[in-house]
Coordinates of C-alpha atoms and ligand atoms in Angstrom, one line a residue:
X25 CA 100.2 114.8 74.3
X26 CA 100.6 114.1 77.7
X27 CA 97.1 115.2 80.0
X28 CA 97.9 117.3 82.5
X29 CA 96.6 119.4 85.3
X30 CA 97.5 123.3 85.2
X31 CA 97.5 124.4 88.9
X32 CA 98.7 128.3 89.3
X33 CA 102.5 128.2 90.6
X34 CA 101.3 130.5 93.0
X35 CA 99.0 128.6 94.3
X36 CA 100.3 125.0 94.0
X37 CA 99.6 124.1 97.5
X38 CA 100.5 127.9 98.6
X39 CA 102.8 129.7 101.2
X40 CA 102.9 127.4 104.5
X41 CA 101.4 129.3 107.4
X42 CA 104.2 128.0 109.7
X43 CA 104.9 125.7 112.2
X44 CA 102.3 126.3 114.6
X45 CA 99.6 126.5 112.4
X46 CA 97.3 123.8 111.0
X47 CA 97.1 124.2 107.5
X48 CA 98.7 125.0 104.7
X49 CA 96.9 127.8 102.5
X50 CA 93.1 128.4 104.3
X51 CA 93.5 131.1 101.8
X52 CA 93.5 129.0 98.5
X53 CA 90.2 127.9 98.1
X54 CA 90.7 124.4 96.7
X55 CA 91.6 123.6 100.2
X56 CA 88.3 124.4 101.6
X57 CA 87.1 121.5 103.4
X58 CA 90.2 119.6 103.8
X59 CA 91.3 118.6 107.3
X60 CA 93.9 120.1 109.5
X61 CA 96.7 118.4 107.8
X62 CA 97.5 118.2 104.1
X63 CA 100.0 117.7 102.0
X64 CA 97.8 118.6 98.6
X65 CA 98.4 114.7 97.2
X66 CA 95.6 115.6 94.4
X67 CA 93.3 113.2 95.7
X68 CA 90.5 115.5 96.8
X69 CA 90.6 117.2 93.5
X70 CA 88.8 114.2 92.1
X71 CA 85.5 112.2 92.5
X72 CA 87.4 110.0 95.4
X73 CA 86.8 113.8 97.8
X74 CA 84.2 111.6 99.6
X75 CA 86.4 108.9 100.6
X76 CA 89.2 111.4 101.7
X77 CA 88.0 110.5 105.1
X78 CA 88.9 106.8 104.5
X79 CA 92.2 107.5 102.5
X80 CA 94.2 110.4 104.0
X81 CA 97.4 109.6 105.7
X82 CA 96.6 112.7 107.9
X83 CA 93.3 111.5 108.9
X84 CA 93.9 108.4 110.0
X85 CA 97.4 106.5 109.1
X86 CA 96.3 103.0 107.4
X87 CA 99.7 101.9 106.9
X88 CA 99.8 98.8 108.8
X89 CA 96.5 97.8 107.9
X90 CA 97.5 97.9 104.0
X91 CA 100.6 96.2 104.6
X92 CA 98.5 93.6 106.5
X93 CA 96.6 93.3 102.5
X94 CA 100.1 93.9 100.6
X95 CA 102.9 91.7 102.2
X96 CA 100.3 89.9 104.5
X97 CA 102.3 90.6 107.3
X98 CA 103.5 93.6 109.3
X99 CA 107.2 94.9 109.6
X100 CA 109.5 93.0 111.7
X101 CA 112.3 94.1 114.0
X102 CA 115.4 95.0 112.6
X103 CA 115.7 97.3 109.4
X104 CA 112.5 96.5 108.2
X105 CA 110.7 98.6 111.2
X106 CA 112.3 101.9 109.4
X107 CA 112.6 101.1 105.8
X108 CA 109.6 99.0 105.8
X109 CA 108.8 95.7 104.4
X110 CA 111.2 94.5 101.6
X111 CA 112.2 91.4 100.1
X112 CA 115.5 92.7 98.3
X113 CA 117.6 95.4 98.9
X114 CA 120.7 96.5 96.8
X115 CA 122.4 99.7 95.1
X116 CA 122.3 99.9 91.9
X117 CA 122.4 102.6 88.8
X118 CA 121.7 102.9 84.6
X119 CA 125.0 102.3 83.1
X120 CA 124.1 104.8 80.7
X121 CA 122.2 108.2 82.9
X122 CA 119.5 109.8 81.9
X123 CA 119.4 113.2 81.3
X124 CA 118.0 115.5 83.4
X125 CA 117.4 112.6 86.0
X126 CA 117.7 113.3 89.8
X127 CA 120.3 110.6 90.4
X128 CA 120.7 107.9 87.4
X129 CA 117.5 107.9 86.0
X130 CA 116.0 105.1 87.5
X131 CA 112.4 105.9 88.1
X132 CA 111.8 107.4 84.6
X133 CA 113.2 104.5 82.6
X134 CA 111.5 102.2 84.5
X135 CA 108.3 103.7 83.8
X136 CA 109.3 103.9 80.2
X137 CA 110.2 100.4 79.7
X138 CA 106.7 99.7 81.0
X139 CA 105.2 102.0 78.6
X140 CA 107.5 100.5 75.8
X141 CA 106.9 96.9 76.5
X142 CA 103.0 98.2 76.3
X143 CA 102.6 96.8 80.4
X144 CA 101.2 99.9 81.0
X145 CA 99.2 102.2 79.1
X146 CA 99.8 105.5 81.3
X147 CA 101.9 106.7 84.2
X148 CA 101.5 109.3 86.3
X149 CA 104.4 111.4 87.0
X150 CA 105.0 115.0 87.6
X151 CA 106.9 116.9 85.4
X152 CA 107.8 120.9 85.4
X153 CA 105.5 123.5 84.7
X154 CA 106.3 125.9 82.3
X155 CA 108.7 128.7 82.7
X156 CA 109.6 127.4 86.2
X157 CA 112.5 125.4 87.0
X158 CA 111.0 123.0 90.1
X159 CA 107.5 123.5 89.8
X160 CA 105.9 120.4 89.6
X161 CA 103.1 120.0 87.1
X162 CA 101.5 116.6 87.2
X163 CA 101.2 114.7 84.2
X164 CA 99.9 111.7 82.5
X165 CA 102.3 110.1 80.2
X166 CA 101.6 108.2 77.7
X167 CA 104.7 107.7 75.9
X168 CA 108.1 106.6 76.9
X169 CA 109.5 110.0 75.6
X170 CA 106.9 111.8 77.7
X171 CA 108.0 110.4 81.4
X172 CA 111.6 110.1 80.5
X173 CA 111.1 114.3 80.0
X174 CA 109.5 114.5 83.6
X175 CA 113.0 113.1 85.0
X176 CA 114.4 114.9 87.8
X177 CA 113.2 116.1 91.0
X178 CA 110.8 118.9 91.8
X179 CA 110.8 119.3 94.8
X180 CA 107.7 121.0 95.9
X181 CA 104.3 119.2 97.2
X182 CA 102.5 117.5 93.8
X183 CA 98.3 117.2 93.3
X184 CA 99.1 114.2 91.2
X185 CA 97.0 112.1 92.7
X186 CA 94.3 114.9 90.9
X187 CA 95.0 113.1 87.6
X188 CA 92.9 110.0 88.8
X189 CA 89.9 111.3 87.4
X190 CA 91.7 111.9 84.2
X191 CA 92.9 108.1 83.9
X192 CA 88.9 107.1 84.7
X193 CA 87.8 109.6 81.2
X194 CA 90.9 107.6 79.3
X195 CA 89.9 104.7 80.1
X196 CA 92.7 103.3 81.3
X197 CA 92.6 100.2 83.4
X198 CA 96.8 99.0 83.1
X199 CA 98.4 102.0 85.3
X200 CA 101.8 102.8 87.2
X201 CA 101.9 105.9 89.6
X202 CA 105.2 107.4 90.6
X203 CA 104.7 109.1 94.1
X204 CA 105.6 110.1 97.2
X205 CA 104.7 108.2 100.5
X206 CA 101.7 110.5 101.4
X207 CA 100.6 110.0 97.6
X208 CA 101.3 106.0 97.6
X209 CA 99.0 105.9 101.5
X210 CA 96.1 107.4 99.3
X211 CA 96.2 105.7 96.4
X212 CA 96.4 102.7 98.3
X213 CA 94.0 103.3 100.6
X214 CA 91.7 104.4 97.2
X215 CA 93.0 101.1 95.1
X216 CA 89.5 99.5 95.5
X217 CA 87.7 102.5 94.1
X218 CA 90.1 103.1 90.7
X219 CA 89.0 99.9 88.7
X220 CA 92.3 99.0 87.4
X221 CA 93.0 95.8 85.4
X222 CA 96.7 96.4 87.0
X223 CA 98.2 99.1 89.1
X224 CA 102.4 99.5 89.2
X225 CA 103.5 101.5 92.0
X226 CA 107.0 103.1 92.1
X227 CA 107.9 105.1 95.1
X228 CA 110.5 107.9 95.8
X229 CA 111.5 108.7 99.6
X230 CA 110.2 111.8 100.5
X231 CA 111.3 114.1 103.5
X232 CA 110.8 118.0 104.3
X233 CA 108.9 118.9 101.3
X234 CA 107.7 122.1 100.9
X235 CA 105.3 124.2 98.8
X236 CA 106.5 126.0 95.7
X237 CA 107.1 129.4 96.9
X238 CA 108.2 128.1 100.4
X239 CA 110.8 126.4 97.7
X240 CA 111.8 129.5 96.5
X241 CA 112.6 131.5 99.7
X242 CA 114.7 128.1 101.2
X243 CA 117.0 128.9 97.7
X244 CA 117.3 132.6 98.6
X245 CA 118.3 131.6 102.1
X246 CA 121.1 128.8 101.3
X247 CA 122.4 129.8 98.0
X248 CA 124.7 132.8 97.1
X249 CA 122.6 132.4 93.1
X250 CA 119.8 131.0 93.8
X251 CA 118.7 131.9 90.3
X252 CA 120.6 129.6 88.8
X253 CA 120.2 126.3 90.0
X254 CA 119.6 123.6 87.7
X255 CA 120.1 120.5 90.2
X256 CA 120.2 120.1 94.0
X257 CA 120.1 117.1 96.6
X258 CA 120.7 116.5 100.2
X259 CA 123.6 114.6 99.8
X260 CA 124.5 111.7 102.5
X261 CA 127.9 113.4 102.9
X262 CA 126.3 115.7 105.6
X263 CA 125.8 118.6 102.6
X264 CA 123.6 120.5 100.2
X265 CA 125.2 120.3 97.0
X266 CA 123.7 123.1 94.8
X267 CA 124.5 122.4 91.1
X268 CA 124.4 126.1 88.8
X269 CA 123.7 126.6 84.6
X270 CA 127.3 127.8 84.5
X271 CA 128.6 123.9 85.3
X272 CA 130.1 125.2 89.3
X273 CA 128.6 123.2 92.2
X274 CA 127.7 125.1 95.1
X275 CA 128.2 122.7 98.8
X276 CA 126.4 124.0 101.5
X277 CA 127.4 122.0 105.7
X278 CA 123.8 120.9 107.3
X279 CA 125.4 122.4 110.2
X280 CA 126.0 125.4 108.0
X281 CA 122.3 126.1 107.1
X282 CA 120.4 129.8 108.4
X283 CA 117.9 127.6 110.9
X284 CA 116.5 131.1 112.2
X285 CA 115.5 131.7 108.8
X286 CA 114.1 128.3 107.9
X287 CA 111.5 128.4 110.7
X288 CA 108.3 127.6 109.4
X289 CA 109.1 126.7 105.9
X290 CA 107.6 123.5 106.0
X291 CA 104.2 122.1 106.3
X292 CA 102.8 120.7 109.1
X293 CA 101.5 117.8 106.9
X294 CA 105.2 116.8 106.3
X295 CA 106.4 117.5 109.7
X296 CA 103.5 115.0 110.7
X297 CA 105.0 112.4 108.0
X298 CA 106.1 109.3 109.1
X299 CA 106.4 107.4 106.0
X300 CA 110.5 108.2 104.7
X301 CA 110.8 105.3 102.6
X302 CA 107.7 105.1 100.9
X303 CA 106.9 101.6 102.4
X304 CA 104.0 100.8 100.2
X305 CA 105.2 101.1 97.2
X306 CA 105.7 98.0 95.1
X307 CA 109.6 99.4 94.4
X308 CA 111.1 102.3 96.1
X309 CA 113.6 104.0 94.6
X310 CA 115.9 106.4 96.3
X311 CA 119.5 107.4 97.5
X312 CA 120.6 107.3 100.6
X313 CA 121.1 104.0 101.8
X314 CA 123.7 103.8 99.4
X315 CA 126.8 105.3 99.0
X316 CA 127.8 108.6 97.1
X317 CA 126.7 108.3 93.5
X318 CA 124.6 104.9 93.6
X319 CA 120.9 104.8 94.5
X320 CA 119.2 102.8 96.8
X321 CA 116.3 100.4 95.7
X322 CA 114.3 98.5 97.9
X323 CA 111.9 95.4 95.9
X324 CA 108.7 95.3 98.2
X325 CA 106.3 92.7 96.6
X326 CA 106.6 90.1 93.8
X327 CA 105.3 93.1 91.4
X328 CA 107.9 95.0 92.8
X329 CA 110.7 92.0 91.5
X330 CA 109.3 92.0 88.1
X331 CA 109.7 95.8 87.7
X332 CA 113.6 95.2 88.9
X333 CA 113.8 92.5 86.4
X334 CA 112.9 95.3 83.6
X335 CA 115.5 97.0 84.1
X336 CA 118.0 95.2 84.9
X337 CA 119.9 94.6 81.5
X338 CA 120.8 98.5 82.0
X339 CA 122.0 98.4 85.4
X340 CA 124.7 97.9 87.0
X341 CA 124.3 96.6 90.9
X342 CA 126.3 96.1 93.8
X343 CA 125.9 96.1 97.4
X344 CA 125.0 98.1 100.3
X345 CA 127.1 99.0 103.2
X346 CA 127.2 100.7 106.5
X347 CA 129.4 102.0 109.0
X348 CA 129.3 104.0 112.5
X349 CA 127.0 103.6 114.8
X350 CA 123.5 106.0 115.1
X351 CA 123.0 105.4 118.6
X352 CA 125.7 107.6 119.8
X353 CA 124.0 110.7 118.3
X354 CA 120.7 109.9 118.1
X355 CA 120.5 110.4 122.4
X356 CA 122.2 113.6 121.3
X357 CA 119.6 114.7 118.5
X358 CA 116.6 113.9 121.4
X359 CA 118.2 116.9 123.5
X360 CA 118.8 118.9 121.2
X361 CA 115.4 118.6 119.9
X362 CA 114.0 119.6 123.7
X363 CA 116.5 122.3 123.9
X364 CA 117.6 123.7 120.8
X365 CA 121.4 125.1 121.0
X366 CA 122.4 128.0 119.9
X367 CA 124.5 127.8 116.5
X368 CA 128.2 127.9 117.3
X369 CA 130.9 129.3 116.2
X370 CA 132.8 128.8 112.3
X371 CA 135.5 126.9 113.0
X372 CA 133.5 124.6 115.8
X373 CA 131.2 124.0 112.5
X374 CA 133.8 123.8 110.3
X375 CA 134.4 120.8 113.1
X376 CA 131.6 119.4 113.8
X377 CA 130.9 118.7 109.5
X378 CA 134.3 117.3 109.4
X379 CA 133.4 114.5 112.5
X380 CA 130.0 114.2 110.5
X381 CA 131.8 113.4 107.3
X382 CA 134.3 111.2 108.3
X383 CA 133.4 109.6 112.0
X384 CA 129.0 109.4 111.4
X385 CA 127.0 106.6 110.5
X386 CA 127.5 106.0 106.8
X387 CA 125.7 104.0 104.0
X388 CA 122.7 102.1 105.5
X389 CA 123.4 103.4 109.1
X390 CA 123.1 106.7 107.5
X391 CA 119.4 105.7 106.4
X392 CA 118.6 104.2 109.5
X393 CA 119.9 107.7 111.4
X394 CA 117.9 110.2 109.3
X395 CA 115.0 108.1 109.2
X396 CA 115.1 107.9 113.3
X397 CA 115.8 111.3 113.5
X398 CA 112.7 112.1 111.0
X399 CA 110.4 109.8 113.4
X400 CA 111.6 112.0 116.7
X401 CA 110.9 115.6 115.4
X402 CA 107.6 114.7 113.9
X403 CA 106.8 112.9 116.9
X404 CA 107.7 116.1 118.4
X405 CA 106.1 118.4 116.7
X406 CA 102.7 116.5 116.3
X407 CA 102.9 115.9 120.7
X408 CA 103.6 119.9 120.4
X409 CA 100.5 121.2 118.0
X410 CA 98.6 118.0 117.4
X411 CA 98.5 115.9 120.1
X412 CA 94.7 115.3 120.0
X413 CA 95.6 113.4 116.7
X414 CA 98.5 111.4 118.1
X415 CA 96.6 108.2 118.7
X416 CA 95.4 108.5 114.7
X417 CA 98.0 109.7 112.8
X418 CA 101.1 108.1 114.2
X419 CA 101.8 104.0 113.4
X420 CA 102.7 101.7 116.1
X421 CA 106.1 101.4 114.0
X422 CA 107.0 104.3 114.7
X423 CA 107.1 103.4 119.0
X424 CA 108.5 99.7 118.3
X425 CA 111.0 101.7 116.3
X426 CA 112.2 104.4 118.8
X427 CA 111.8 102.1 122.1
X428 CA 115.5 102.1 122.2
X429 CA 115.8 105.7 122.9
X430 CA 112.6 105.9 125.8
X431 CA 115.4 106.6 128.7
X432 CA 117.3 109.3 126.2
X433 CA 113.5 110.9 125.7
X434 CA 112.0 111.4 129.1
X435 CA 115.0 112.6 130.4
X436 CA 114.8 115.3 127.9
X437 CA 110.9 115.9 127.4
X438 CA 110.1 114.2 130.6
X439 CA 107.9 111.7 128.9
X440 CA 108.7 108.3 127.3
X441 CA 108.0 106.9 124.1
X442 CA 105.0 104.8 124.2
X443 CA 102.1 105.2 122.3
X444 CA 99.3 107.0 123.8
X445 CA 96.6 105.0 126.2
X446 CA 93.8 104.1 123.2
X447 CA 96.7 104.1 120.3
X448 CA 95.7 102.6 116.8
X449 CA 94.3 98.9 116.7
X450 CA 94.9 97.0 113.7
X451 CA 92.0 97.5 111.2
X452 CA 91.3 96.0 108.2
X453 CA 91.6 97.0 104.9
Ligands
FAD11 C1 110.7 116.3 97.8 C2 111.6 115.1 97.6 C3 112.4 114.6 98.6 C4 113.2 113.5 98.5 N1 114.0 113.1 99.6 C5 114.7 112.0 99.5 C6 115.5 111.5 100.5 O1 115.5 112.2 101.6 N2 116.1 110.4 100.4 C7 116.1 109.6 99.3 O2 116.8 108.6 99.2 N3 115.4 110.1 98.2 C8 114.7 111.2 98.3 N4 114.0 111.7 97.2 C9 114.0 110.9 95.9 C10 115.3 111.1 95.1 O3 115.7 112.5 95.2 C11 115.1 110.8 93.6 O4 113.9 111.3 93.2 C12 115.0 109.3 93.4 O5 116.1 108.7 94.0 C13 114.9 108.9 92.0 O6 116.0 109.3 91.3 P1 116.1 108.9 89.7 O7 117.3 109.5 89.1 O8 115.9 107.5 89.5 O9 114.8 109.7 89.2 P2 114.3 110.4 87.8 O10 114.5 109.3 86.7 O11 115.0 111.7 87.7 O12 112.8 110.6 88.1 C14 112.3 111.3 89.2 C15 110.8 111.0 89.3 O13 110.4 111.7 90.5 C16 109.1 112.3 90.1 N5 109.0 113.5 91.0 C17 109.8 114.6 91.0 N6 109.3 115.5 91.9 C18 108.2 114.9 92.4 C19 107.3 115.4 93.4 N7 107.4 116.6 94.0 N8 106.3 114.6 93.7 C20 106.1 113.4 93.1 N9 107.0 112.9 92.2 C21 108.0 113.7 91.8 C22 109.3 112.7 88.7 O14 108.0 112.8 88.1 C23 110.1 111.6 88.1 O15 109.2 110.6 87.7 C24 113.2 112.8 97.3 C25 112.4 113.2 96.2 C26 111.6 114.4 96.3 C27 110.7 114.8 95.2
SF4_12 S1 96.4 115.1 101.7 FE1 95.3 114.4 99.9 S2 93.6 113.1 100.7 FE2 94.5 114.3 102.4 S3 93.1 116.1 102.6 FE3 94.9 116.6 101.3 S4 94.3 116.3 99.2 FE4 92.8 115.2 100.5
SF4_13 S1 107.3 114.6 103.5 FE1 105.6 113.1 103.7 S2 103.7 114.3 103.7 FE2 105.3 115.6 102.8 S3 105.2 115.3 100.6 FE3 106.8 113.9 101.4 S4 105.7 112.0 101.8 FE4 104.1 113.6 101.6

């Protein structure tokens, strides 16, 4: 039996309070105490609350110190300054999918084959809470059969990092987390503290999450049966693709989606995010650097190889591509960011997804678009609400990143892109 943690749907993580406010649920009282920003990783739920000041992403961002400790280097120029340090990257998928699973099943046979081959005695994973369809409920597996059930995305913020304390009354000391890049920052930040013989860390890329009934509403909004949807993804073909019970997929444009009505929906914590690509994970396992229908893995540290090497009997691999070119739109993005247009008309729309289809960056140049694009509106919005915090939570990757796009910015904002005076300085970890 797997252990688990039983938060109330309602309030797992709660209602966002908006844009403009600072946190996510003042009203749920396991968030008393917390700071401004949070993304409810789990991690103050445990004995590690003390430390929170130490470990939280959104209290001071570690990231290049604990690359400094993992890879013993920083990022350099080039790719790795967006998807982070890697030593391989490919596409690649099971030959035979898992059901249920988000894409192919990666993640969850991965973690099973560790589990199998006994490498591991637990993984933490989040699977669905009952009587829900996307609510996550966190979960430590202790059989293969148990994290191959939590396949499949939920896509609502997880407390996972809440079942440490659970893994310190097992016992356990041979661990793999799955997470997202907020959860990965803690735990890694926290990997001193756990006592582990051995610690397997398999990220997922994680943008725009949102809290469960924030979840909810964003179906009501974009879907004509929201009721019904078994499966959906942001799919690099510039659409939602909404999959229902009755076998019909739903496609929804970007360009297409009710903005107005979206306002607010997610947290600050994740509009303050600046880790896409979950960079310090030992694996990270995602989508869309590759094209339709493959995922997108990129092999971080030697740990990170061996995992691959698991799996790769049931895979079948090939390699990535890209086409367009980012830096045409991305100048756009930066004024449309300052000065948001209105939406225009159908058949302009009906354009403009078309040009987006078949003209935009593709493949890896699609990755390296969204994840810019990601880096300017959170810039944005934390120089709108939290600038104070600026020097702490935002990485100098993030500036060596956008320096390409300084003249694009202050024409639009009338500032540049340079880090504020008194920015991070490297620290140790
Ligand atoms: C909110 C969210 C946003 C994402 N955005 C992107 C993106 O923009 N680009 C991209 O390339 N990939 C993104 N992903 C990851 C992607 O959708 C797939 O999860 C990933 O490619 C793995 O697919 P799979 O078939 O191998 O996974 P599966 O074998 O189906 O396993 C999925 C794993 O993810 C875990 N999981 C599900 N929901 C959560 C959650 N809320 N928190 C923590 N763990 C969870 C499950 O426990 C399971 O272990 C996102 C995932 C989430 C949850
Ligand atoms: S994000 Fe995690 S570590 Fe940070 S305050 Fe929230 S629960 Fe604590
Ligand atoms: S968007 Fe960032 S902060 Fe939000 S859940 Fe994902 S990794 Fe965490």
């Amino acid at each position: 039996m797997p252990l688990d943690i039983e938060p109330d749907p309602q309030t797992l993580g709660g209602p966002s309070k908006g844009l403009r406010q600072s946190t996510l649920l003042s009203r749920d009282e396991r968030l008393a105490g917390r700071p401004n920003l949070c993304s409810d990783c789990g991690l103050c739920d445990t004995w590690l609350k003390p430390d929170m000041a130490r470990a939280c992403v959104f209290v001071r961002n570690r990231a290049e110190a604990i690359e400094q400790r993992l890879f013993g280097r920083n990022r350099r120029d080039g790719d790795e300054l967006r998807f982070g340090v890697f030593q391989q990257m490919l596409a690649a998928r099971m030959q035979q999918p898992v059901a249920g699973a988000q894409w192919s099943g990666m993640v969850t046979s991965l973690a099973a084959r560790l589990l199998e081959r006994g490498e591991v005695e637990a993984v933490i994973t989040a699977g669905t809470m009952p009587g829900t369809r996307f609510a996550p409920r966190p979960m430590l597996a202790r059989t293969p059969a148990e994290v191959l059930a939590s396949a499949g995305n939920k896509p609502c913020l997880s407390p996972s990092l809440g079942l440490l304390g659970a893994v310190r009354d097992a016992g356990v000391r041979r661990l793999a987390v799955i997470g997202t890049g907020c959860q990965v920052h803690m735990l890694r930040a926290a990997e001193d503290k756990l006592g582990l013989e051995r610690l397997d860390v398999i990220g997922i890329p994680c943008s725009d999450n949102v809290t469960y009934p924030d979840l909810t509403y964003f179906l009501e909004q974009v879907s004509r049966s929201p009721q019904t949807i078994v499966h959906y993804e942001f799919m690099q073909d510039y659409s939602l693709h909404m999959h229902h019970e009755d076998g019909s997929t739903e496609r929804l444009n970007y360009i297409d989606f009710p903005m107005d009505k979206l306002e607010g929906i997610f947290p600050s914590a994740c509009l303050s995010c600046f880790d896409y690509a979950n960079t310090l994970a030992d694996i990270t396992i995602g989508y869309m650097g590759a094209r339709l229908g493959w995922q997108w893995v990129l092999v971080r540290t030697d740990r990170g190889a061996k995992l691959l090497d698991l799996l790769r009997e049931d895979l079948e691999t090939t390699t990535l591509d890209s086409a367009g070119d980012r830096t045409r739109g991305v100048p756009r993005y930066i004024q449309m960011l300052a000065k948001p247009p209105g939406k225009p008309p159908k058949p302009v729309r009906r354009f403009i997804a078309w040009l987006q289809r078949n003209r935009g960056p593709r493949g890896l140049e699609f990755a390296r678009a969204i994840i810019e694009m990601k880096m300017l509106r959170n810039l944005h919005h934390v120089r709108s609400h939290f600038r104070r915090f600026e020097p702490r939570i935002v990485p100098q990757y993030v500036y060596r990143t956008l320096a390409a796009y300084d003249d694009a910015h202050r024409e639009a904002f009338g500032e540049g892109l340079q880090p504020p005076a008194g920015g991070q300085r490297a620290e140790r970890q």
